[in-house]
Coordinates of C-alpha atoms in Angstrom, one line a residue:
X535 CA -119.3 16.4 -42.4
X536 CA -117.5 19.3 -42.7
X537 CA -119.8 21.5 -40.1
X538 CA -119.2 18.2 -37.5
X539 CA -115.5 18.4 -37.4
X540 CA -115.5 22.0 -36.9
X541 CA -117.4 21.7 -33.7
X542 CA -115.4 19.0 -32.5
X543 CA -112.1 21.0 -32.9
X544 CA -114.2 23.7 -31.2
X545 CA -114.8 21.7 -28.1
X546 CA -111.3 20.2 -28.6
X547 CA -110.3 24.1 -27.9
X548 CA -112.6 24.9 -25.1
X549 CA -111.2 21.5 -23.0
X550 CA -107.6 22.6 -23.5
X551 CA -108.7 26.6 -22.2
X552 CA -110.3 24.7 -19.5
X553 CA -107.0 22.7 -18.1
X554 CA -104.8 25.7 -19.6
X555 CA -105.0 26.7 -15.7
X556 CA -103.8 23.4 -14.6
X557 CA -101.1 23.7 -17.4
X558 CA -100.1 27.2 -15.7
X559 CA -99.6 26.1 -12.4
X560 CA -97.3 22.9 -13.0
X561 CA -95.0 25.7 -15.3
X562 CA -94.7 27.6 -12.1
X563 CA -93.4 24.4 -10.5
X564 CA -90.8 23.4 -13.0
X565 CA -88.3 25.5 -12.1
X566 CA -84.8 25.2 -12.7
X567 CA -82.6 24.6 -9.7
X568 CA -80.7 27.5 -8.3
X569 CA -76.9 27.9 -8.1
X570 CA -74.9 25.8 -5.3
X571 CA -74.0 28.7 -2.3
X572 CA -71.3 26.8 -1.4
X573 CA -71.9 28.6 2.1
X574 CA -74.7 29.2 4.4
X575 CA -77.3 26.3 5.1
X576 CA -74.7 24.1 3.1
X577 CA -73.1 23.7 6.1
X578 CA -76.1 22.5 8.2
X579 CA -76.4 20.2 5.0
X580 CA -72.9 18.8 5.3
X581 CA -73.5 18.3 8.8
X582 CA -76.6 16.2 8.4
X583 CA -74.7 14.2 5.9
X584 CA -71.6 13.9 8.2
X585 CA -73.9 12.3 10.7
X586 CA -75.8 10.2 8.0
X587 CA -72.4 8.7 7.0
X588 CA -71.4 7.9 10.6
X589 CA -74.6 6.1 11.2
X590 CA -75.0 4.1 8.4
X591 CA -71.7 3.1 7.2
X592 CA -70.0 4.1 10.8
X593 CA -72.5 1.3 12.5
X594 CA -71.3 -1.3 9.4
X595 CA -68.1 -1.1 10.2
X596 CA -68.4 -0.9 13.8
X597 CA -70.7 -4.1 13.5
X598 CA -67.7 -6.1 13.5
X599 CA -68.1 -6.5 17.3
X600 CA -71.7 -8.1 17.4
X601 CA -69.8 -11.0 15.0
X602 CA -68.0 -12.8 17.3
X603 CA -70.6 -12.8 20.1
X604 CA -73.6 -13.4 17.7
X605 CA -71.5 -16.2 16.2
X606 CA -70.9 -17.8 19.4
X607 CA -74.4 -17.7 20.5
X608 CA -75.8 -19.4 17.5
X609 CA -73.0 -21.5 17.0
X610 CA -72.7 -20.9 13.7
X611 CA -70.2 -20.1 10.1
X612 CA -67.9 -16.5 9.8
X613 CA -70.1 -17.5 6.5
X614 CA -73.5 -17.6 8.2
X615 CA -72.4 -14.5 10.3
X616 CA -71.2 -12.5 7.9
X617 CA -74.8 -12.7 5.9
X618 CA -76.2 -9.8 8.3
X619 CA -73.8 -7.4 6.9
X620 CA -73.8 -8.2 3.7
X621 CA -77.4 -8.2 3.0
X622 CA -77.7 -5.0 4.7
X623 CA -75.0 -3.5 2.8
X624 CA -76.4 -5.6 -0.8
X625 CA -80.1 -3.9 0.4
X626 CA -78.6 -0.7 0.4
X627 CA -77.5 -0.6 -3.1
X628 CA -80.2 -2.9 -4.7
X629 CA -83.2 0.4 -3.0
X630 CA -80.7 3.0 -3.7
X631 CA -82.5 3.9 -7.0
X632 CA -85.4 3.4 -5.6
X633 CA -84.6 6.2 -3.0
X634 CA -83.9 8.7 -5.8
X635 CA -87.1 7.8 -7.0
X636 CA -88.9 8.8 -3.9
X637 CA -86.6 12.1 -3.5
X638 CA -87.5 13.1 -6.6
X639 CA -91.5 12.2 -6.7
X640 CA -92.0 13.6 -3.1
X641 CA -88.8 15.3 -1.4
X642 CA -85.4 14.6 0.2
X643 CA -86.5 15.1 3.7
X644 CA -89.7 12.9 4.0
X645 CA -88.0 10.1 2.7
X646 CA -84.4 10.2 5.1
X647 CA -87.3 10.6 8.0
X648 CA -88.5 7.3 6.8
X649 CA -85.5 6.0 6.2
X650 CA -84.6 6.5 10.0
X651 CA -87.6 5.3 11.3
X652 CA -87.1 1.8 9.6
X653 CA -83.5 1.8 10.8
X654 CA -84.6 1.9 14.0
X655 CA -87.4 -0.2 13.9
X656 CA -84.9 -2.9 12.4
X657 CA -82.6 -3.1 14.6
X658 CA -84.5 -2.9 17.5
X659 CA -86.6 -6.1 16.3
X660 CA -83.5 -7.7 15.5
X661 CA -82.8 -7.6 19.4
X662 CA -85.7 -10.1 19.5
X663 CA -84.0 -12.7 17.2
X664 CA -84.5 -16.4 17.4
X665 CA -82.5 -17.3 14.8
X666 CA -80.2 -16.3 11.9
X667 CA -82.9 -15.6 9.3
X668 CA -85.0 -13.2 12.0
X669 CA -81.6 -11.4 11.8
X670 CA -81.4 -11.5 8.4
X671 CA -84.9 -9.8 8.1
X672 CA -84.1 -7.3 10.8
X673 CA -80.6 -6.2 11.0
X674 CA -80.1 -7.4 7.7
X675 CA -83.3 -6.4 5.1
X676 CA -84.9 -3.8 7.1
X677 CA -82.1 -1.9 8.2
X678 CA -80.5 -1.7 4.4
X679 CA -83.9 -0.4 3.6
X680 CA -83.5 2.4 5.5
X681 CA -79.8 3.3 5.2
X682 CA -81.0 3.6 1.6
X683 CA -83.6 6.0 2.1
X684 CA -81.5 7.8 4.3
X685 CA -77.8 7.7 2.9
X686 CA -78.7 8.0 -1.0
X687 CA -80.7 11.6 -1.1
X688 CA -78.9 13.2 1.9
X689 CA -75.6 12.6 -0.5
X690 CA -77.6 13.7 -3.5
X691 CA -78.5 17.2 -1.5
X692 CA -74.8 17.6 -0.2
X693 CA -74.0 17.5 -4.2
X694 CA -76.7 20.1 -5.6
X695 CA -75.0 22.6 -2.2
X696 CA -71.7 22.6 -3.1
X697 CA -69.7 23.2 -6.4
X698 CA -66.0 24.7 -6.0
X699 CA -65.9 23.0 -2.5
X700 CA -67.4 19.6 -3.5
X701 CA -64.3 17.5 -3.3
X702 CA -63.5 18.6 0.0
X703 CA -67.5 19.2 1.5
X704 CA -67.7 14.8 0.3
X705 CA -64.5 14.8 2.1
X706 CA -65.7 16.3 5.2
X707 CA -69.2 14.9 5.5
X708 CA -67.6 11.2 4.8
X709 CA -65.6 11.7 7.6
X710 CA -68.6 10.8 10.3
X711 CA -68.5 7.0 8.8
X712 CA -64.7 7.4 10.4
X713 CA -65.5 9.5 13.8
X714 CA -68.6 7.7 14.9
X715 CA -66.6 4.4 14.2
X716 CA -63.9 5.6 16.2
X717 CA -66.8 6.1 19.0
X718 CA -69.1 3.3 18.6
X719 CA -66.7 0.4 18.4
X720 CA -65.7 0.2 22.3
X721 CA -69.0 1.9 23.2
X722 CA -70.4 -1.6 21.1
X723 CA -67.8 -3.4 23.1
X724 CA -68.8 -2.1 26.2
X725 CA -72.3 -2.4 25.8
X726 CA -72.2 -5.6 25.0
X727 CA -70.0 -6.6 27.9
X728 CA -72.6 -4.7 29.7
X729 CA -76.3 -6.0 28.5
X730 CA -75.2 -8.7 25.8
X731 CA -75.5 -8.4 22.7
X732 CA -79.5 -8.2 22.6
X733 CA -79.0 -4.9 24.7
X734 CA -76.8 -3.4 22.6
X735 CA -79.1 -3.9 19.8
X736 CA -81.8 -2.1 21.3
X737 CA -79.7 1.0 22.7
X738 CA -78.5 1.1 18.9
X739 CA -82.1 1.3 17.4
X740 CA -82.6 4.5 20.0
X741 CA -79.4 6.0 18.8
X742 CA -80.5 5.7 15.1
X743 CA -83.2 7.6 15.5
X744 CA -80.9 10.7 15.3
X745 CA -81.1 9.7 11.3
X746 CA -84.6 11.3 11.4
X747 CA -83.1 14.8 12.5
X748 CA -80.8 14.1 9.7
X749 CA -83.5 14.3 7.8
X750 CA -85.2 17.1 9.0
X751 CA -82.2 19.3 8.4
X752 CA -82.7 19.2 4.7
X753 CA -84.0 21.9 2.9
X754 CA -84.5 22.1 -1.2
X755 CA -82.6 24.9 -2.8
X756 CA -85.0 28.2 -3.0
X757 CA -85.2 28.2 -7.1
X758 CA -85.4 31.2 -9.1
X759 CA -87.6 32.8 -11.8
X760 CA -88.4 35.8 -13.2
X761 CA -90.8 35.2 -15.8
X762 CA -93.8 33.7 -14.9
X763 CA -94.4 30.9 -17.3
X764 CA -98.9 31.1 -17.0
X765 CA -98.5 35.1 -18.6
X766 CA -96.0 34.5 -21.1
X767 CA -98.5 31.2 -22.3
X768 CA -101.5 33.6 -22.6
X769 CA -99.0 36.3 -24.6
X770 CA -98.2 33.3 -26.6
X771 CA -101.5 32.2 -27.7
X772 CA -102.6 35.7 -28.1
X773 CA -100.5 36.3 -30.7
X774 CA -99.6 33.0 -32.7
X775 CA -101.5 34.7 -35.5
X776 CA -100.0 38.0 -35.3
X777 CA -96.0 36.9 -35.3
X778 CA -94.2 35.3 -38.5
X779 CA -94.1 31.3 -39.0
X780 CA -90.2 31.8 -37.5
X781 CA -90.6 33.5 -34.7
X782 CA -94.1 31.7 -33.5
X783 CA -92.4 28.3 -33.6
X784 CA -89.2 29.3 -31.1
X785 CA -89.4 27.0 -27.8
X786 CA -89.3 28.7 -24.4
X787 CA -86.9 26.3 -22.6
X788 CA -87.7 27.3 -19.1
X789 CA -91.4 26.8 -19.1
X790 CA -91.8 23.3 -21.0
X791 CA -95.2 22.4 -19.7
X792 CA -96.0 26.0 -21.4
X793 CA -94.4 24.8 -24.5
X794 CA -96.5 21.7 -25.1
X795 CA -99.4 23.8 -23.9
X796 CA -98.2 26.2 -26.7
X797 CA -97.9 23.2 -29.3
X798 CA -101.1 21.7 -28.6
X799 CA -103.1 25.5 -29.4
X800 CA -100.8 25.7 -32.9
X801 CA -101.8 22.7 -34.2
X802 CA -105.6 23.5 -33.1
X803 CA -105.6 27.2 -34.9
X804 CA -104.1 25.4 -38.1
X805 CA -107.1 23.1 -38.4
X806 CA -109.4 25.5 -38.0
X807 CA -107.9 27.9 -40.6
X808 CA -107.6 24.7 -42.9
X809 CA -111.2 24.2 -42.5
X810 CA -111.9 27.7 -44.3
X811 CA -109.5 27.6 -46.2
X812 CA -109.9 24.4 -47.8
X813 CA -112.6 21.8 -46.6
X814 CA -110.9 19.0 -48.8
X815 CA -107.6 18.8 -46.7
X816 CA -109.5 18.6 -43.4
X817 CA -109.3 14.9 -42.6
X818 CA -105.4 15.1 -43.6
X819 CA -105.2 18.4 -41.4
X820 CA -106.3 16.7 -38.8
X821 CA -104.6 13.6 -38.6
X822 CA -101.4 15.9 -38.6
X823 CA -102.9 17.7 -35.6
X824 CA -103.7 14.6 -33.6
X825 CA -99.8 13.0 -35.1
X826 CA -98.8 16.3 -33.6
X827 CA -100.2 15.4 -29.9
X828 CA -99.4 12.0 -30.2
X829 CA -95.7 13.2 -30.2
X830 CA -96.7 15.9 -27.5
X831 CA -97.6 13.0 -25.6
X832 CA -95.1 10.9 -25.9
X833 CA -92.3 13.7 -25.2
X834 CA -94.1 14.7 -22.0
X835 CA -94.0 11.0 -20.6
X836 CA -90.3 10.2 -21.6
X837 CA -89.5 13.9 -20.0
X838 CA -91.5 12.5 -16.7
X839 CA -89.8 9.5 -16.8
X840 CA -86.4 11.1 -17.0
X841 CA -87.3 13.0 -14.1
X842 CA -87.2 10.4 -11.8
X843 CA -84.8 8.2 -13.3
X844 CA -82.4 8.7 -16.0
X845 CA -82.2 5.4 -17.6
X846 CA -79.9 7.0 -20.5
X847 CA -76.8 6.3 -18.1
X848 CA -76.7 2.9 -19.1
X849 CA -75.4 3.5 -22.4
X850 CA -73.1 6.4 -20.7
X851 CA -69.7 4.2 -21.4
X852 CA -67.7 6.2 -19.1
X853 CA -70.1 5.7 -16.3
X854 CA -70.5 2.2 -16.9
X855 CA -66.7 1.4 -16.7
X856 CA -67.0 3.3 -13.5
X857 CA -69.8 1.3 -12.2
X858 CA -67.5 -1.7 -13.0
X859 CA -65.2 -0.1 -10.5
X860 CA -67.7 -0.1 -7.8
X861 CA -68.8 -3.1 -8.0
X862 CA -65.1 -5.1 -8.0
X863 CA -64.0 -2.4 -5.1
X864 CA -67.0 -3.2 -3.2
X865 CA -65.9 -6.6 -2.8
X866 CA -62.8 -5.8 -0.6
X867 CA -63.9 -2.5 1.1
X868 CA -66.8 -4.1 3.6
X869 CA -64.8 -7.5 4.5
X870 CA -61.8 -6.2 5.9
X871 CA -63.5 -4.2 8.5
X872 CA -66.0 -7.0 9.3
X873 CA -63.1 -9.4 10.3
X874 CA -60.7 -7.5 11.4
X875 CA -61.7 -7.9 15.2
X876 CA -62.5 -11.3 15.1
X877 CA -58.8 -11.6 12.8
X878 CA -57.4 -10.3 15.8
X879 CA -59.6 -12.3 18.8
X880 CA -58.0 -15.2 16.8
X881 CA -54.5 -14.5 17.3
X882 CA -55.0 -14.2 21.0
X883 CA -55.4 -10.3 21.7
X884 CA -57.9 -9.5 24.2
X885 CA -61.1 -7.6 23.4
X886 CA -61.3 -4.5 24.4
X887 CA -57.5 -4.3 22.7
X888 CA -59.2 -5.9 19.2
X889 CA -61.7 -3.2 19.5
X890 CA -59.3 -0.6 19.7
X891 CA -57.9 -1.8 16.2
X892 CA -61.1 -0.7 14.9
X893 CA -60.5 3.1 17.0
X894 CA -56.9 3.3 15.7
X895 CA -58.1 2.4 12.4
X896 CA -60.7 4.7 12.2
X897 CA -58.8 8.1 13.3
X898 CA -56.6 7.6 10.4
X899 CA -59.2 7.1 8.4
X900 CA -60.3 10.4 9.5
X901 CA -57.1 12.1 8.6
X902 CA -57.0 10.7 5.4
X903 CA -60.3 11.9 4.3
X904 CA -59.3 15.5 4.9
X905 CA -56.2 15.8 4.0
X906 CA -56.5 13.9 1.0
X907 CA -59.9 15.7 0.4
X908 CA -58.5 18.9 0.8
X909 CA -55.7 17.5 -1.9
X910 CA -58.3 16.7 -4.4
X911 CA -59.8 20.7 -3.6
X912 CA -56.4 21.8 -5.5
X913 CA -56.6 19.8 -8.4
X914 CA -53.2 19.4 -8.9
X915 CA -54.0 16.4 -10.6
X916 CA -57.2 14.5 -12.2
X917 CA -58.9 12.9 -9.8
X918 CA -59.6 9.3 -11.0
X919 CA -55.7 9.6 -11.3
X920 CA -55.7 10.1 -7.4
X921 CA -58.5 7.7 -7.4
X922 CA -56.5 5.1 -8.8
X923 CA -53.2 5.0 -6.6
X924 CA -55.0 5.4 -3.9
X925 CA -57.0 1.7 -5.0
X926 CA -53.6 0.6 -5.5
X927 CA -52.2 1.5 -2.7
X928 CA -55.1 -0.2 -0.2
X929 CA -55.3 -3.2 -1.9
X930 CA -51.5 -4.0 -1.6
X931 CA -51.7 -2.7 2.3
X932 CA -54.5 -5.6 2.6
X933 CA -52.8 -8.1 1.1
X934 CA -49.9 -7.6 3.6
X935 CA -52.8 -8.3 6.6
X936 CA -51.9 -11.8 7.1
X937 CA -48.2 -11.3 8.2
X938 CA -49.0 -9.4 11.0
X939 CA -49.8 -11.5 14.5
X940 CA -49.0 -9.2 17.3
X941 CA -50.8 -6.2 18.4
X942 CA -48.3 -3.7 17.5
X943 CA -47.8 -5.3 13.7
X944 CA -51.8 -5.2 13.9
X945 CA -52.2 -1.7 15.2
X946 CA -49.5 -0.5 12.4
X947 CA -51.5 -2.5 9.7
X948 CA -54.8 -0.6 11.2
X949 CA -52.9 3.3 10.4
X950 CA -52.0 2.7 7.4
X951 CA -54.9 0.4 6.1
X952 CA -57.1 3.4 7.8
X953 CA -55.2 6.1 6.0
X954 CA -55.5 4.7 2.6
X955 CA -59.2 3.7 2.7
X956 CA -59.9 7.7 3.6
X957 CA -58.4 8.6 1.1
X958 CA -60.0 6.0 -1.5
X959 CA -63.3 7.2 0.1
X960 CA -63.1 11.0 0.0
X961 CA -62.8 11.3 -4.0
X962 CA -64.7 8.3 -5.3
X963 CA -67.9 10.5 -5.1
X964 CA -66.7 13.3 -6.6
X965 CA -65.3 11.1 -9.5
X966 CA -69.1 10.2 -10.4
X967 CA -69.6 13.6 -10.7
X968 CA -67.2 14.6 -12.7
X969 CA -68.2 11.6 -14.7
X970 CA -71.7 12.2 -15.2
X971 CA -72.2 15.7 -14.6
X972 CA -74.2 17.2 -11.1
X973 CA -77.5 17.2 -13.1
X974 CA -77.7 14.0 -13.4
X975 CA -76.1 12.7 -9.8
X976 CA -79.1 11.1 -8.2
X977 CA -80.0 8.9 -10.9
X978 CA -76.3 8.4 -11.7
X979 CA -76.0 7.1 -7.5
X980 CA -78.7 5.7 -7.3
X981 CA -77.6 2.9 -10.8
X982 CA -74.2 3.2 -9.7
X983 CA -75.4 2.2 -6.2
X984 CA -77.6 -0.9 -8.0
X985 CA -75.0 -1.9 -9.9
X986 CA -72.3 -2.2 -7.1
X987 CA -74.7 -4.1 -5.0
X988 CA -73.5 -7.4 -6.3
X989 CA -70.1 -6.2 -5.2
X990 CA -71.3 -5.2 -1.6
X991 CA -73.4 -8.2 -1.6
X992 CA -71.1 -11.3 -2.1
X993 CA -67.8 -9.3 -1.2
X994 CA -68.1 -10.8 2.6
X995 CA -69.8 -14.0 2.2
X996 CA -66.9 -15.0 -0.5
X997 CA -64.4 -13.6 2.3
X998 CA -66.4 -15.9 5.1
X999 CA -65.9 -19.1 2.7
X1000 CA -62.4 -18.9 2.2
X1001 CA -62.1 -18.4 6.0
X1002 CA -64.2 -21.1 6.9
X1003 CA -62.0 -23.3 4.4
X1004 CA -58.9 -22.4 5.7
X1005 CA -59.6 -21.8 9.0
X1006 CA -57.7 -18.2 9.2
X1007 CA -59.6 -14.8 8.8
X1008 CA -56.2 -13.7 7.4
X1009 CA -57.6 -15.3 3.7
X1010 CA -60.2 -12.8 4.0
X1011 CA -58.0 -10.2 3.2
X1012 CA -56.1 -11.6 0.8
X1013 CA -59.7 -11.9 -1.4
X1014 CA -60.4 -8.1 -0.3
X1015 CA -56.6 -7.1 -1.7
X1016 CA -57.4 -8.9 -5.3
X1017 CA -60.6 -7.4 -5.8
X1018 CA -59.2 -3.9 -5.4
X1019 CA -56.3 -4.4 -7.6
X1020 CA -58.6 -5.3 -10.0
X1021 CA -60.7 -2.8 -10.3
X1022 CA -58.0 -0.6 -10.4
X1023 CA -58.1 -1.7 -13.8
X1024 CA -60.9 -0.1 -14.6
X1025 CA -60.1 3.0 -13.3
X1026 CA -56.9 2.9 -15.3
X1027 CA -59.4 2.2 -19.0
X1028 CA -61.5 5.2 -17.6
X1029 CA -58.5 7.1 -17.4
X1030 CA -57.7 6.2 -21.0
X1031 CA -61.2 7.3 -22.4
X1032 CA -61.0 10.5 -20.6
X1033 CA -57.7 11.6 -22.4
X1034 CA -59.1 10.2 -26.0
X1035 CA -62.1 12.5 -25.4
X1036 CA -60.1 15.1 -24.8
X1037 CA -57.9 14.4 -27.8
X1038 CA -61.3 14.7 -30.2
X1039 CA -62.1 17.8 -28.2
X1040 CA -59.4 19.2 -29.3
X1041 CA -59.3 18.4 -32.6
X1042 CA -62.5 19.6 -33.2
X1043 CA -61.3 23.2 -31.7
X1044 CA -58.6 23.4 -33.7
X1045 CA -60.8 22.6 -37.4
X1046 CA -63.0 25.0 -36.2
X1047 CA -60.2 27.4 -35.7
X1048 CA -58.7 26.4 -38.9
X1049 CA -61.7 26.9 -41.1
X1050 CA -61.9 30.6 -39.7
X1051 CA -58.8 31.4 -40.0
X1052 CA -59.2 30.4 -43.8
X1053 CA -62.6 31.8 -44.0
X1054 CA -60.6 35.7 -42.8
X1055 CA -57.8 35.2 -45.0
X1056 CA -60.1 35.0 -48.1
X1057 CA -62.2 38.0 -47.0
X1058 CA -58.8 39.6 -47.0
X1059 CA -57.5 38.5 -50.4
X1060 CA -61.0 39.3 -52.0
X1061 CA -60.1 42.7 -50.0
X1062 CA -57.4 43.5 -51.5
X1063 CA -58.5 42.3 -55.0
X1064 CA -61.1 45.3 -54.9

């Protein structure tokens, strides 16, 4: 019985020489990521995501000029309309894990190439539409899939480039939502004046097809190693029975595959040596050996599973109040731009000047991303502190909509509505990061993208109902002003639990510091006793 074991652990240790190869080569692959340059090809990164922002959420908010027509031409709800947008924006954050996944499993460019190709595809079958639902499908389903796969990991590579310039870098790159919506509104307006709306549609699908060269301009950080994990594995099992019991157990942490490779040999050499030593404690040897891999195993899978998504956020308080954030700010940051043309068609302006609302809107937007960007870059105070006045601020500016009726009042409201949403928009990613930490970014967006989806989902069919109830788009805003006072409030409790874990940081300094200092005044007493 004896003589059978000790061949199977025999062949045990010639299978795991045999894949000890394969073992190498995936330790030469888990390399640790290199260092953000904050220079160099991060630029051509930020530039990719600048163009990313302006042709995902830049066409959203732009969108606003298809609503009127396309409502007019099915004869239809600002409820029914309003469904386009909101299930591409609710698709968007719903996938948005999903492309972090993907990022992670394959790489960052492949999936914003595909990501542009379904964008395109999306829209330009929406230009075919029958109905509503085709829409929703199109323009709606398909075209949230791939603002997902593009918008999510081009983000997730703009964090990972930059470090000391992050606030402003998500500053700048979020300013292209802001130019390209500056652009695209008249050029929408114009087009559609030009071709209809159909044609519009189809010259939009060709124009996001530059999301694909977004894509192509990514490239993974060059990581760095200078031991190479297969060698230091052979030096290892070489001499497990040479070094002490102490020094044979430390963990390399930079070659883990090497580590459970290393693992897997101890337990093997201690059943052997158990089987000389003492034939009686072989069956209990072994069951610790295979208890051993069984724990091998199970830490490999959770520290695969980790890899692509970090499911340990959840119980990440902090982030969740944050997420709660999201999701009530994501109910008045999508409707407001969605009805503010067809706000203004209604109180008799003309269309080109409605569009322009959108224009004016959009080139304060623009300064308020920088500037208040570059504000953020100083850190003259915490950020979710900025954060929260800013919220504050846009929600009171959009509860003030409904009294303006003129162009002038309306072109005022448009500056300063256009200010304050840049400058909600240029921090609230670096917030994340700060909440979260930039190892753990893409699976933090990605759940903090699912979880405001319900926000960005509902936020402007609730806005179309109370419009189609009252018959004014002005009640839109009013919803879109409430939502963002209230998650202000959550921004406020985050606020609070960031000082109370500074507090315990603290404390914990100063007893450590405490119990030295007493630990050197009795070396000094005992000292001077001598």
């Amino acid at each position: 019985m004896a003589f059978r074991l000790m061949i199977q652990i025999w062949q045990q240790q010639a299978q795991i020489n045999m894949d000890s190869p394969v073992k190498a080569q995936r330790g030469r692959e888990a390399v640790s990521p290199a260092a953000a340059p904050d220079g160099g090809y991060a630029w051509f990164i930020l530039l990719s995501c600048f163009l990313v922002f302006g042709l995902t959420f830049g066409v959203i908010k732009a969108f606003g000029v298809f609503y009127f027509e396309i409502q007019q031409y099915f004869e239809t709800t600002a409820t029914g309309t309003s469904w386009i947008t909101s299930i591409a924006v609710g698709t968007l954050h719903v996938v948005a894990p999903v492309a972090n996944v993907l990022s992670a499993r394959y790489n960052h460019r492949s999936v914003v190439v595909a990501g542009g190709l379904l964008c395109s595809v999306g829209v330009v079958f929406g230009a075919f539409a029958r109905n509503l639902i085709e829409l929703y499908l199109t323009v709606g389903f398909l075209n949230g899939l791939g603002y997902a796969m593009t918008w999510t990991p081009t983000v997730t590579m703009l964090g990972l480039y930059f470090e000391k310039r992050r606030p402003m870098a998500n500053a700048l790159a979020s300013t292209g939502e802001c130019i390209l919506t500056f652009v695209l509104t008249p050029l929408f307006q114009l087009l559609i004046n030009s071709y209809s709306w159909r044609g519009a549609l189809l010259i939009l699908g060709g124009l996001q097809l530059n999301l694909c060269v977004c894509g192509m301009l990514l490239r993974p950080l060059q990581a760095t190693r200078d031991v190479n994990c297969e060698v230091k594995a052979e030096e290892e099992d070489l001499s497990l029975e040479l070094l002490p019991k102490d020094n044979s157990e430390q963990s390399n942490p930079s070659c883990p595959e090497t580590e459970e490779l290393k693992i897997s040999r101890v337990s093997d050499h201690v059943t052997i040596r158990a089987c000389f030593e003492d034939p009686e404690e072989i069956p209990n040897t072994t069951m610790k050996a295979q208890d051993s891999n069984n724990r091998t195993n199970k830490t490999e899978l959770t520290t695969k599973i980790l890899r692509y998504v970090d499911y340990t956020l959840i119980t990440n308080a902090r982030f969740m109040v944050y997420s709660m954030f999201g999701v009530f700010a994501a109910l008045g940051f999508f409707a407001p731009a969605l009805f503010l043309v067809p706000y203004a068609r209604g109180k008799g302006i003309e269309e080109y000047q409605a569009a322009a609302l959108m224009s004016i809107s959009a080139a304060f937007d623009l300064f308020g991303r920088v500037f208040f960007g570059w504000v953020a870059n100083l850190r003259l105070v915490e950020t979710v502190q900025q954060l929260t006045v800013t919220v504050i601020l846009l929600g009171s500016v959009l509860l003030l909509c409904p009294l303006a009726s003129s162009f002038s009042e309306l072109a005022a409201f448009s500056a300063v509505y256009g200010l304050v949403y840049g400058a909600t928009v240029a921090i609230h990613i670096t917030v994340l990061v700060e909440v979260v930490g930039v190892k753990r970014l893409g699976s933090a967006l990605g759940f903090f993208m699912l979880i405001r989806s319900s926000g960005g989902l509902l936020g402007p069919p609730i806005a179309g109902f109370f419009i189609d109830q009252m018959s004014d788009y002005g009640t839109g805003f009013l919803m879109a002003g409430v939502a963002l006072i209230v998650s202000a409030l959550f921004l406020l409790l985050l606020h609070q639990m960031n000082r109370r874990g500074q507090g315990s940081t603290t404390k914990k300094h100063d007893m450590h510091t405490d119990k030295m200092g007493q630990s050197v005044r009795a070396e000094a007493r005992e000292l001077d006793m001598t």
